[in-house]
PDB file of C-alpha atoms in Angstrom:
ATOM      1  CA  UNK A   1      27.420  15.540  41.722  1.00  0.00           C
ATOM      2  CA  UNK A   2      25.171  18.564  42.158  1.00  0.00           C
ATOM      3  CA  UNK A   3      27.210  20.435  39.555  1.00  0.00           C
ATOM      4  CA  UNK A   4      26.846  17.531  37.113  1.00  0.00           C
ATOM      5  CA  UNK A   5      23.098  17.369  37.758  1.00  0.00           C
ATOM      6  CA  UNK A   6      22.655  21.090  37.127  1.00  0.00           C
ATOM      7  CA  UNK A   7      24.848  20.872  34.061  1.00  0.00           C
ATOM      8  CA  UNK A   8      22.682  18.077  32.687  1.00  0.00           C
ATOM      9  CA  UNK A   9      19.510  20.121  33.210  1.00  0.00           C
ATOM     10  CA  UNK A  10      20.956  23.184  31.523  1.00  0.00           C
ATOM     11  CA  UNK A  11      22.195  21.028  28.630  1.00  0.00           C
ATOM     12  CA  UNK A  12      18.707  19.615  28.088  1.00  0.00           C
ATOM     13  CA  UNK A  13      17.140  23.067  28.257  1.00  0.00           C
ATOM     14  CA  UNK A  14      19.661  24.397  25.778  1.00  0.00           C
ATOM     15  CA  UNK A  15      19.055  21.452  23.430  1.00  0.00           C
ATOM     16  CA  UNK A  16      15.302  22.129  23.512  1.00  0.00           C
ATOM     17  CA  UNK A  17      15.873  25.803  22.782  1.00  0.00           C
ATOM     18  CA  UNK A  18      18.105  24.897  19.845  1.00  0.00           C
ATOM     19  CA  UNK A  19      15.461  22.530  18.532  1.00  0.00           C
ATOM     20  CA  UNK A  20      12.575  24.987  18.671  1.00  0.00           C
ATOM     21  CA  UNK A  21      14.522  28.046  17.588  1.00  0.00           C
ATOM     22  CA  UNK A  22      16.447  26.242  14.885  1.00  0.00           C
ATOM     23  CA  UNK A  23      15.349  23.084  13.123  1.00  0.00           C
ATOM     24  CA  UNK A  24      12.093  22.442  14.924  1.00  0.00           C
ATOM     25  CA  UNK A  25       9.982  24.822  12.884  1.00  0.00           C
ATOM     26  CA  UNK A  26      11.548  23.626   9.635  1.00  0.00           C
ATOM     27  CA  UNK A  27      10.950  19.971  10.500  1.00  0.00           C
ATOM     28  CA  UNK A  28       7.355  20.770  11.461  1.00  0.00           C
ATOM     29  CA  UNK A  29       6.737  22.492   8.125  1.00  0.00           C
ATOM     30  CA  UNK A  30       8.248  19.606   6.154  1.00  0.00           C
ATOM     31  CA  UNK A  31       6.254  17.036   8.104  1.00  0.00           C
ATOM     32  CA  UNK A  32       3.033  19.013   7.697  1.00  0.00           C
ATOM     33  CA  UNK A  33       3.496  19.191   3.941  1.00  0.00           C
ATOM     34  CA  UNK A  34       4.315  15.505   3.668  1.00  0.00           C
ATOM     35  CA  UNK A  35       1.328  14.583   5.837  1.00  0.00           C
ATOM     36  CA  UNK A  36      -1.062  16.656   3.720  1.00  0.00           C
ATOM     37  CA  UNK A  37       0.218  14.941   0.575  1.00  0.00           C
ATOM     38  CA  UNK A  38      -0.158  11.523   2.195  1.00  0.00           C
ATOM     39  CA  UNK A  39      -3.736  12.199   3.315  1.00  0.00           C
ATOM     40  CA  UNK A  40      -4.656  13.564  -0.079  1.00  0.00           C
ATOM     41  CA  UNK A  41      -3.156  10.707  -2.038  1.00  0.00           C
ATOM     42  CA  UNK A  42      -4.541   7.874   0.077  1.00  0.00           C
ATOM     43  CA  UNK A  43      -7.854   9.552   0.908  1.00  0.00           C
ATOM     44  CA  UNK A  44      -7.341   9.370   4.677  1.00  0.00           C
ATOM     45  CA  UNK A  45     -10.035  10.743   6.991  1.00  0.00           C
ATOM     46  CA  UNK A  46      -9.945  11.856  10.597  1.00  0.00           C
ATOM     47  CA  UNK A  47     -11.690   9.557  13.017  1.00  0.00           C
ATOM     48  CA  UNK A  48     -11.876   6.660  10.536  1.00  0.00           C
ATOM     49  CA  UNK A  49      -9.742   3.543  10.365  1.00  0.00           C
ATOM     50  CA  UNK A  50      -7.821   2.974   7.169  1.00  0.00           C
ATOM     51  CA  UNK A  51      -8.240  -0.603   5.948  1.00  0.00           C
ATOM     52  CA  UNK A  52      -5.786  -2.548   3.812  1.00  0.00           C
ATOM     53  CA  UNK A  53      -7.397  -5.668   2.365  1.00  0.00           C
ATOM     54  CA  UNK A  54      -5.059  -8.560   1.621  1.00  0.00           C
ATOM     55  CA  UNK A  55      -5.922 -11.519  -0.578  1.00  0.00           C
ATOM     56  CA  UNK A  56      -7.274 -14.512   1.287  1.00  0.00           C
ATOM     57  CA  UNK A  57      -8.494 -18.016   0.683  1.00  0.00           C
ATOM     58  CA  UNK A  58     -10.385 -20.572   2.748  1.00  0.00           C
ATOM     59  CA  UNK A  59      -8.805 -23.693   4.199  1.00  0.00           C
ATOM     60  CA  UNK A  60     -11.032 -26.685   4.833  1.00  0.00           C
ATOM     61  CA  UNK A  61     -10.440 -29.087   7.695  1.00  0.00           C
ATOM     62  CA  UNK A  62      -7.870 -31.841   7.006  1.00  0.00           C
ATOM     63  CA  UNK A  63      -6.852 -30.234   3.714  1.00  0.00           C
ATOM     64  CA  UNK A  64      -3.437 -29.078   4.978  1.00  0.00           C
ATOM     65  CA  UNK A  65      -0.544 -30.985   6.500  1.00  0.00           C
ATOM     66  CA  UNK A  66       1.724 -30.001   9.349  1.00  0.00           C
ATOM     67  CA  UNK A  67       5.520 -29.917   9.096  1.00  0.00           C
ATOM     68  CA  UNK A  68       5.615 -33.703   9.576  1.00  0.00           C
ATOM     69  CA  UNK A  69       3.235 -34.299   6.692  1.00  0.00           C
ATOM     70  CA  UNK A  70       0.252 -35.227   8.861  1.00  0.00           C
ATOM     71  CA  UNK A  71      -3.185 -33.857   7.824  1.00  0.00           C
ATOM     72  CA  UNK A  72      -4.621 -31.569  10.471  1.00  0.00           C
ATOM     73  CA  UNK A  73      -8.022 -30.093  11.246  1.00  0.00           C
ATOM     74  CA  UNK A  74      -6.905 -26.473  10.909  1.00  0.00           C
ATOM     75  CA  UNK A  75      -9.448 -24.441   8.986  1.00  0.00           C
ATOM     76  CA  UNK A  76     -10.389 -20.850   8.283  1.00  0.00           C
ATOM     77  CA  UNK A  77      -8.985 -17.962   6.271  1.00  0.00           C
ATOM     78  CA  UNK A  78      -5.357 -17.739   5.252  1.00  0.00           C
ATOM     79  CA  UNK A  79      -3.274 -14.952   3.761  1.00  0.00           C
ATOM     80  CA  UNK A  80      -0.616 -15.783   1.145  1.00  0.00           C
ATOM     81  CA  UNK A  81       2.934 -15.467   2.453  1.00  0.00           C
ATOM     82  CA  UNK A  82       3.900 -12.981  -0.250  1.00  0.00           C
ATOM     83  CA  UNK A  83       1.097 -10.624   0.787  1.00  0.00           C
ATOM     84  CA  UNK A  84       1.739 -11.085   4.479  1.00  0.00           C
ATOM     85  CA  UNK A  85       5.186  -9.660   3.715  1.00  0.00           C
ATOM     86  CA  UNK A  86       3.468  -6.517   2.421  1.00  0.00           C
ATOM     87  CA  UNK A  87       2.366  -5.557   5.950  1.00  0.00           C
ATOM     88  CA  UNK A  88       5.701  -4.103   7.173  1.00  0.00           C
ATOM     89  CA  UNK A  89       6.318  -2.537   3.764  1.00  0.00           C
ATOM     90  CA  UNK A  90       3.047  -0.583   3.776  1.00  0.00           C
ATOM     91  CA  UNK A  91       3.344   0.159   7.495  1.00  0.00           C
ATOM     92  CA  UNK A  92       6.587   2.001   6.776  1.00  0.00           C
ATOM     93  CA  UNK A  93       4.664   4.891   5.201  1.00  0.00           C
ATOM     94  CA  UNK A  94       1.281   4.649   6.925  1.00  0.00           C
ATOM     95  CA  UNK A  95       2.349   3.658  10.412  1.00  0.00           C
ATOM     96  CA  UNK A  96       4.845   6.369  11.380  1.00  0.00           C
ATOM     97  CA  UNK A  97       7.141   9.055   9.984  1.00  0.00           C
ATOM     98  CA  UNK A  98       9.963   6.720   8.960  1.00  0.00           C
ATOM     99  CA  UNK A  99      11.695   6.644   6.612  1.00  0.00           C
ATOM    100  CA  UNK A 100      12.432  10.235   7.605  1.00  0.00           C
ATOM    101  CA  UNK A 101      16.075  10.773   8.348  1.00  0.00           C
ATOM    102  CA  UNK A 102      16.689  13.405  11.006  1.00  0.00           C
ATOM    103  CA  UNK A 103      19.032  13.995  13.974  1.00  0.00           C
ATOM    104  CA  UNK A 104      18.229  12.136  17.186  1.00  0.00           C
ATOM    105  CA  UNK A 105      17.191  15.456  18.696  1.00  0.00           C
ATOM    106  CA  UNK A 106      14.175  15.543  16.363  1.00  0.00           C
ATOM    107  CA  UNK A 107      13.259  11.839  16.277  1.00  0.00           C
ATOM    108  CA  UNK A 108      10.883  11.854  19.243  1.00  0.00           C
ATOM    109  CA  UNK A 109       9.075  14.934  17.973  1.00  0.00           C
ATOM    110  CA  UNK A 110       8.765  13.483  14.468  1.00  0.00           C
ATOM    111  CA  UNK A 111       7.339  10.143  15.599  1.00  0.00           C
ATOM    112  CA  UNK A 112       5.007  11.824  18.083  1.00  0.00           C
ATOM    113  CA  UNK A 113       3.745  14.421  15.606  1.00  0.00           C
ATOM    114  CA  UNK A 114       3.164  11.790  12.932  1.00  0.00           C
ATOM    115  CA  UNK A 115       1.570   9.097  15.096  1.00  0.00           C
ATOM    116  CA  UNK A 116      -0.910  11.449  16.815  1.00  0.00           C
ATOM    117  CA  UNK A 117      -2.370  12.534  13.499  1.00  0.00           C
ATOM    118  CA  UNK A 118      -2.431   9.265  11.616  1.00  0.00           C
ATOM    119  CA  UNK A 119      -5.594   7.131  11.534  1.00  0.00           C
ATOM    120  CA  UNK A 120      -5.413   3.597  12.807  1.00  0.00           C
ATOM    121  CA  UNK A 121      -4.342   1.272   9.980  1.00  0.00           C
ATOM    122  CA  UNK A 122      -5.858  -2.201   9.916  1.00  0.00           C
ATOM    123  CA  UNK A 123      -4.737  -5.108   7.761  1.00  0.00           C
ATOM    124  CA  UNK A 124      -7.669  -7.403   7.034  1.00  0.00           C
ATOM    125  CA  UNK A 125      -8.056 -10.570   4.963  1.00  0.00           C
ATOM    126  CA  UNK A 126     -10.402 -10.084   2.043  1.00  0.00           C
ATOM    127  CA  UNK A 127     -13.948 -11.104   3.044  1.00  0.00           C
ATOM    128  CA  UNK A 128     -15.851 -13.730   1.090  1.00  0.00           C
ATOM    129  CA  UNK A 129     -18.260 -11.298  -0.537  1.00  0.00           C
ATOM    130  CA  UNK A 130     -18.487  -7.582  -1.285  1.00  0.00           C
ATOM    131  CA  UNK A 131     -21.330  -7.031   1.198  1.00  0.00           C
ATOM    132  CA  UNK A 132     -18.821  -7.486   4.031  1.00  0.00           C
ATOM    133  CA  UNK A 133     -16.477  -4.740   2.795  1.00  0.00           C
ATOM    134  CA  UNK A 134     -15.999  -1.542   4.757  1.00  0.00           C
ATOM    135  CA  UNK A 135     -16.745   1.020   2.060  1.00  0.00           C
ATOM    136  CA  UNK A 136     -14.167   3.664   2.802  1.00  0.00           C
ATOM    137  CA  UNK A 137     -10.761   4.683   1.491  1.00  0.00           C
ATOM    138  CA  UNK A 138      -8.580   1.577   1.316  1.00  0.00           C
ATOM    139  CA  UNK A 139      -5.702  -0.261  -0.285  1.00  0.00           C
ATOM    140  CA  UNK A 140      -6.436  -3.566  -2.015  1.00  0.00           C
ATOM    141  CA  UNK A 141      -3.412  -5.854  -2.267  1.00  0.00           C
ATOM    142  CA  UNK A 142      -3.676  -8.636  -4.829  1.00  0.00           C
ATOM    143  CA  UNK A 143      -5.781  -9.324  -7.898  1.00  0.00           C
ATOM    144  CA  UNK A 144      -9.475 -10.210  -8.218  1.00  0.00           C
ATOM    145  CA  UNK A 145      -8.900 -13.950  -7.924  1.00  0.00           C
ATOM    146  CA  UNK A 146      -8.451 -13.838  -4.148  1.00  0.00           C
ATOM    147  CA  UNK A 147      -9.376 -10.286  -3.187  1.00  0.00           C
ATOM    148  CA  UNK A 148     -13.062  -9.393  -3.399  1.00  0.00           C
ATOM    149  CA  UNK A 149     -12.303  -5.691  -2.771  1.00  0.00           C
ATOM    150  CA  UNK A 150     -10.119  -5.630  -5.880  1.00  0.00           C
ATOM    151  CA  UNK A 151     -12.791  -7.442  -7.859  1.00  0.00           C
ATOM    152  CA  UNK A 152     -15.533  -5.073  -6.697  1.00  0.00           C
ATOM    153  CA  UNK A 153     -13.747  -1.863  -7.659  1.00  0.00           C
ATOM    154  CA  UNK A 154     -12.196  -3.318 -10.781  1.00  0.00           C
ATOM    155  CA  UNK A 155     -15.703  -3.797 -12.157  1.00  0.00           C
ATOM    156  CA  UNK A 156     -16.634  -0.133 -11.709  1.00  0.00           C
ATOM    157  CA  UNK A 157     -16.650   2.239 -14.674  1.00  0.00           C
ATOM    158  CA  UNK A 158     -13.969   4.475 -13.151  1.00  0.00           C
ATOM    159  CA  UNK A 159     -11.369   1.719 -13.075  1.00  0.00           C
ATOM    160  CA  UNK A 160      -8.366   2.353 -15.350  1.00  0.00           C
ATOM    161  CA  UNK A 161      -7.185  -1.252 -15.538  1.00  0.00           C
ATOM    162  CA  UNK A 162      -9.057  -4.527 -15.501  1.00  0.00           C
ATOM    163  CA  UNK A 163      -7.537  -7.938 -14.936  1.00  0.00           C
ATOM    164  CA  UNK A 164      -9.345 -10.745 -16.735  1.00  0.00           C
ATOM    165  CA  UNK A 165      -8.860 -14.368 -17.734  1.00  0.00           C
ATOM    166  CA  UNK A 166      -8.044 -15.027 -21.396  1.00  0.00           C
ATOM    167  CA  UNK A 167      -9.665 -18.449 -21.738  1.00  0.00           C
ATOM    168  CA  UNK A 168      -8.215 -19.092 -25.196  1.00  0.00           C
ATOM    169  CA  UNK A 169      -4.640 -18.679 -23.941  1.00  0.00           C
ATOM    170  CA  UNK A 170      -5.400 -19.894 -20.393  1.00  0.00           C
ATOM    171  CA  UNK A 171      -3.693 -16.770 -19.064  1.00  0.00           C
ATOM    172  CA  UNK A 172      -4.587 -13.630 -17.168  1.00  0.00           C
ATOM    173  CA  UNK A 173      -4.374 -10.311 -18.987  1.00  0.00           C
ATOM    174  CA  UNK A 174      -4.703  -6.614 -18.194  1.00  0.00           C
ATOM    175  CA  UNK A 175      -7.054  -4.446 -20.274  1.00  0.00           C
ATOM    176  CA  UNK A 176      -6.859  -0.649 -20.302  1.00  0.00           C
ATOM    177  CA  UNK A 177     -10.323   0.874 -19.787  1.00  0.00           C
ATOM    178  CA  UNK A 178      -9.508   4.583 -19.845  1.00  0.00           C
ATOM    179  CA  UNK A 179      -7.045   7.106 -21.209  1.00  0.00           C
ATOM    180  CA  UNK A 180      -4.987   7.299 -24.382  1.00  0.00           C
ATOM    181  CA  UNK A 181      -4.293   3.555 -24.393  1.00  0.00           C
ATOM    182  CA  UNK A 182      -7.924   2.530 -23.950  1.00  0.00           C
ATOM    183  CA  UNK A 183      -8.758  -0.997 -25.208  1.00  0.00           C
ATOM    184  CA  UNK A 184      -5.103  -2.022 -25.241  1.00  0.00           C
ATOM    185  CA  UNK A 185      -4.345  -5.465 -23.809  1.00  0.00           C
ATOM    186  CA  UNK A 186      -1.156  -5.692 -21.779  1.00  0.00           C
ATOM    187  CA  UNK A 187       0.772  -8.902 -21.284  1.00  0.00           C
ATOM    188  CA  UNK A 188      -0.141 -10.726 -24.479  1.00  0.00           C
ATOM    189  CA  UNK A 189       3.371 -10.388 -25.914  1.00  0.00           C
ATOM    190  CA  UNK A 190       5.198 -11.897 -22.940  1.00  0.00           C
ATOM    191  CA  UNK A 191       5.893 -15.555 -22.360  1.00  0.00           C
ATOM    192  CA  UNK A 192       4.061 -17.003 -19.396  1.00  0.00           C
ATOM    193  CA  UNK A 193       7.207 -17.845 -17.422  1.00  0.00           C
ATOM    194  CA  UNK A 194       9.388 -14.996 -18.708  1.00  0.00           C
ATOM    195  CA  UNK A 195       8.069 -11.967 -16.848  1.00  0.00           C
ATOM    196  CA  UNK A 196       5.318 -11.011 -14.453  1.00  0.00           C
ATOM    197  CA  UNK A 197       3.098  -7.949 -14.809  1.00  0.00           C
ATOM    198  CA  UNK A 198       2.318  -5.655 -11.895  1.00  0.00           C
ATOM    199  CA  UNK A 199      -0.091  -2.746 -11.823  1.00  0.00           C
ATOM    200  CA  UNK A 200      -1.019   0.093  -9.534  1.00  0.00           C
ATOM    201  CA  UNK A 201      -4.130   2.206  -9.845  1.00  0.00           C
ATOM    202  CA  UNK A 202      -6.402   4.508  -7.924  1.00  0.00           C
ATOM    203  CA  UNK A 203     -10.162   4.563  -8.282  1.00  0.00           C
ATOM    204  CA  UNK A 204     -12.385   7.250  -6.814  1.00  0.00           C
ATOM    205  CA  UNK A 205     -15.691   6.175  -5.346  1.00  0.00           C
ATOM    206  CA  UNK A 206     -17.621   9.380  -6.045  1.00  0.00           C
ATOM    207  CA  UNK A 207     -20.738   8.051  -4.318  1.00  0.00           C
ATOM    208  CA  UNK A 208     -18.940   7.624  -0.984  1.00  0.00           C
ATOM    209  CA  UNK A 209     -16.200  10.225  -1.427  1.00  0.00           C
ATOM    210  CA  UNK A 210     -13.403   7.688  -0.947  1.00  0.00           C
ATOM    211  CA  UNK A 211     -10.193   6.692  -2.721  1.00  0.00           C
ATOM    212  CA  UNK A 212      -9.295   3.087  -3.475  1.00  0.00           C
ATOM    213  CA  UNK A 213      -5.753   2.074  -4.394  1.00  0.00           C
ATOM    214  CA  UNK A 214      -5.215  -1.324  -5.993  1.00  0.00           C
ATOM    215  CA  UNK A 215      -1.715  -2.822  -5.898  1.00  0.00           C
ATOM    216  CA  UNK A 216      -1.703  -6.161  -7.676  1.00  0.00           C
ATOM    217  CA  UNK A 217      -0.165  -8.286 -10.395  1.00  0.00           C
ATOM    218  CA  UNK A 218      -0.786 -11.247 -12.622  1.00  0.00           C
ATOM    219  CA  UNK A 219       1.450 -13.297 -10.343  1.00  0.00           C
ATOM    220  CA  UNK A 220       3.273 -13.228  -7.011  1.00  0.00           C
ATOM    221  CA  UNK A 221       6.110 -10.976  -8.126  1.00  0.00           C
ATOM    222  CA  UNK A 222       3.764  -8.589  -9.886  1.00  0.00           C
ATOM    223  CA  UNK A 223       1.925  -7.924  -6.626  1.00  0.00           C
ATOM    224  CA  UNK A 224       5.185  -7.607  -4.696  1.00  0.00           C
ATOM    225  CA  UNK A 225       6.488  -5.104  -7.231  1.00  0.00           C
ATOM    226  CA  UNK A 226       3.247  -3.083  -7.088  1.00  0.00           C
ATOM    227  CA  UNK A 227       3.428  -2.771  -3.285  1.00  0.00           C
ATOM    228  CA  UNK A 228       7.085  -1.729  -3.323  1.00  0.00           C
ATOM    229  CA  UNK A 229       6.466   0.704  -6.172  1.00  0.00           C
ATOM    230  CA  UNK A 230       3.636   2.317  -4.211  1.00  0.00           C
ATOM    231  CA  UNK A 231       5.809   2.766  -1.120  1.00  0.00           C
ATOM    232  CA  UNK A 232       8.806   4.090  -3.029  1.00  0.00           C
ATOM    233  CA  UNK A 233       6.996   6.369  -5.483  1.00  0.00           C
ATOM    234  CA  UNK A 234       3.744   7.542  -3.877  1.00  0.00           C
ATOM    235  CA  UNK A 235       5.068  11.108  -3.525  1.00  0.00           C
ATOM    236  CA  UNK A 236       5.972  11.244  -7.220  1.00  0.00           C
ATOM    237  CA  UNK A 237       2.528   9.916  -8.118  1.00  0.00           C
ATOM    238  CA  UNK A 238       0.878  12.455  -5.816  1.00  0.00           C
ATOM    239  CA  UNK A 239       2.775  15.318  -7.428  1.00  0.00           C
ATOM    240  CA  UNK A 240       1.829  14.078 -10.895  1.00  0.00           C
ATOM    241  CA  UNK A 241      -1.807  13.069 -10.390  1.00  0.00           C
ATOM    242  CA  UNK A 242      -2.890  14.786  -7.180  1.00  0.00           C
ATOM    243  CA  UNK A 243      -6.152  13.123  -6.141  1.00  0.00           C
ATOM    244  CA  UNK A 244      -7.109  12.074  -9.684  1.00  0.00           C
ATOM    245  CA  UNK A 245      -7.495   8.495 -10.880  1.00  0.00           C
ATOM    246  CA  UNK A 246      -4.558   6.851 -12.611  1.00  0.00           C
ATOM    247  CA  UNK A 247      -3.211   3.482 -13.726  1.00  0.00           C
ATOM    248  CA  UNK A 248       0.429   2.334 -13.944  1.00  0.00           C
ATOM    249  CA  UNK A 249       1.619  -0.987 -15.350  1.00  0.00           C
ATOM    250  CA  UNK A 250       5.135  -2.427 -15.158  1.00  0.00           C
ATOM    251  CA  UNK A 251       6.935  -5.705 -15.612  1.00  0.00           C
ATOM    252  CA  UNK A 252       9.206  -7.697 -13.328  1.00  0.00           C
ATOM    253  CA  UNK A 253      10.837 -11.140 -13.433  1.00  0.00           C
ATOM    254  CA  UNK A 254       8.564 -14.115 -12.950  1.00  0.00           C
ATOM    255  CA  UNK A 255       8.819 -15.773  -9.533  1.00  0.00           C
ATOM    256  CA  UNK A 256      10.351 -18.847 -11.179  1.00  0.00           C
ATOM    257  CA  UNK A 257      13.293 -16.722 -12.270  1.00  0.00           C
ATOM    258  CA  UNK A 258      13.471 -14.356  -9.301  1.00  0.00           C
ATOM    259  CA  UNK A 259      12.191 -15.328  -5.864  1.00  0.00           C
ATOM    260  CA  UNK A 260      12.181 -11.712  -4.732  1.00  0.00           C
ATOM    261  CA  UNK A 261      10.790  -9.827  -7.718  1.00  0.00           C
ATOM    262  CA  UNK A 262      12.256  -6.476  -8.691  1.00  0.00           C
ATOM    263  CA  UNK A 263      10.162  -3.990 -10.636  1.00  0.00           C
ATOM    264  CA  UNK A 264      11.328  -2.738 -14.048  1.00  0.00           C
ATOM    265  CA  UNK A 265       9.162   0.244 -14.936  1.00  0.00           C
TER     266      UNK A 265
END
């Protein structure tokens, strides 16, 4: 038993030596580079929480029914199911190092290194008015109809894309405010139930030195697609745009035709 115990200790010491002398330094360098890119792209700051505002709406007493169809007195703010599902998706890149595939030997180091240096991420329902916003770097999930943070920054002059209601067609559209396609209206050539439009953009608040990322769509699937696109392609966007403003628009199937919503860029 004593021999086995000593053997186990020496094995652990040898494994640690292999880690530090071999892959440890390389993993540390890769993680450091990825972390710097993440902080730059999302505008993260040390010592400050990072807020992700989700769309919300108010429920009045006796306006909802329970599973038996009986009206109940529940009231307060509610978050749409589709946006509630965005929490684990966004947490996958802002909460810890995963997805980062590495041998088990490195997994504890990776998670520890990443978690100790990441700010606390809070998911909050959109407040009722802009005065209640925490004016710092943030992600706004959902369009201006139910997210006051999206509405506030979408009305600033730096915003690339603006979602607005086309009263004549009784439909929401996306107008391009900046860049080579300025004044172009996106979505006017698609049937209402054929496809959904998602968009992703970053707006710099030069007054406060913060970065605001808006992931939204004209419908449910558009917002879903924007969130997934952000998670899957943020490194490509960071390499292309750095910390500059940008706007990306894409289409996906309407929720009536696809309950999940897959982006087609």
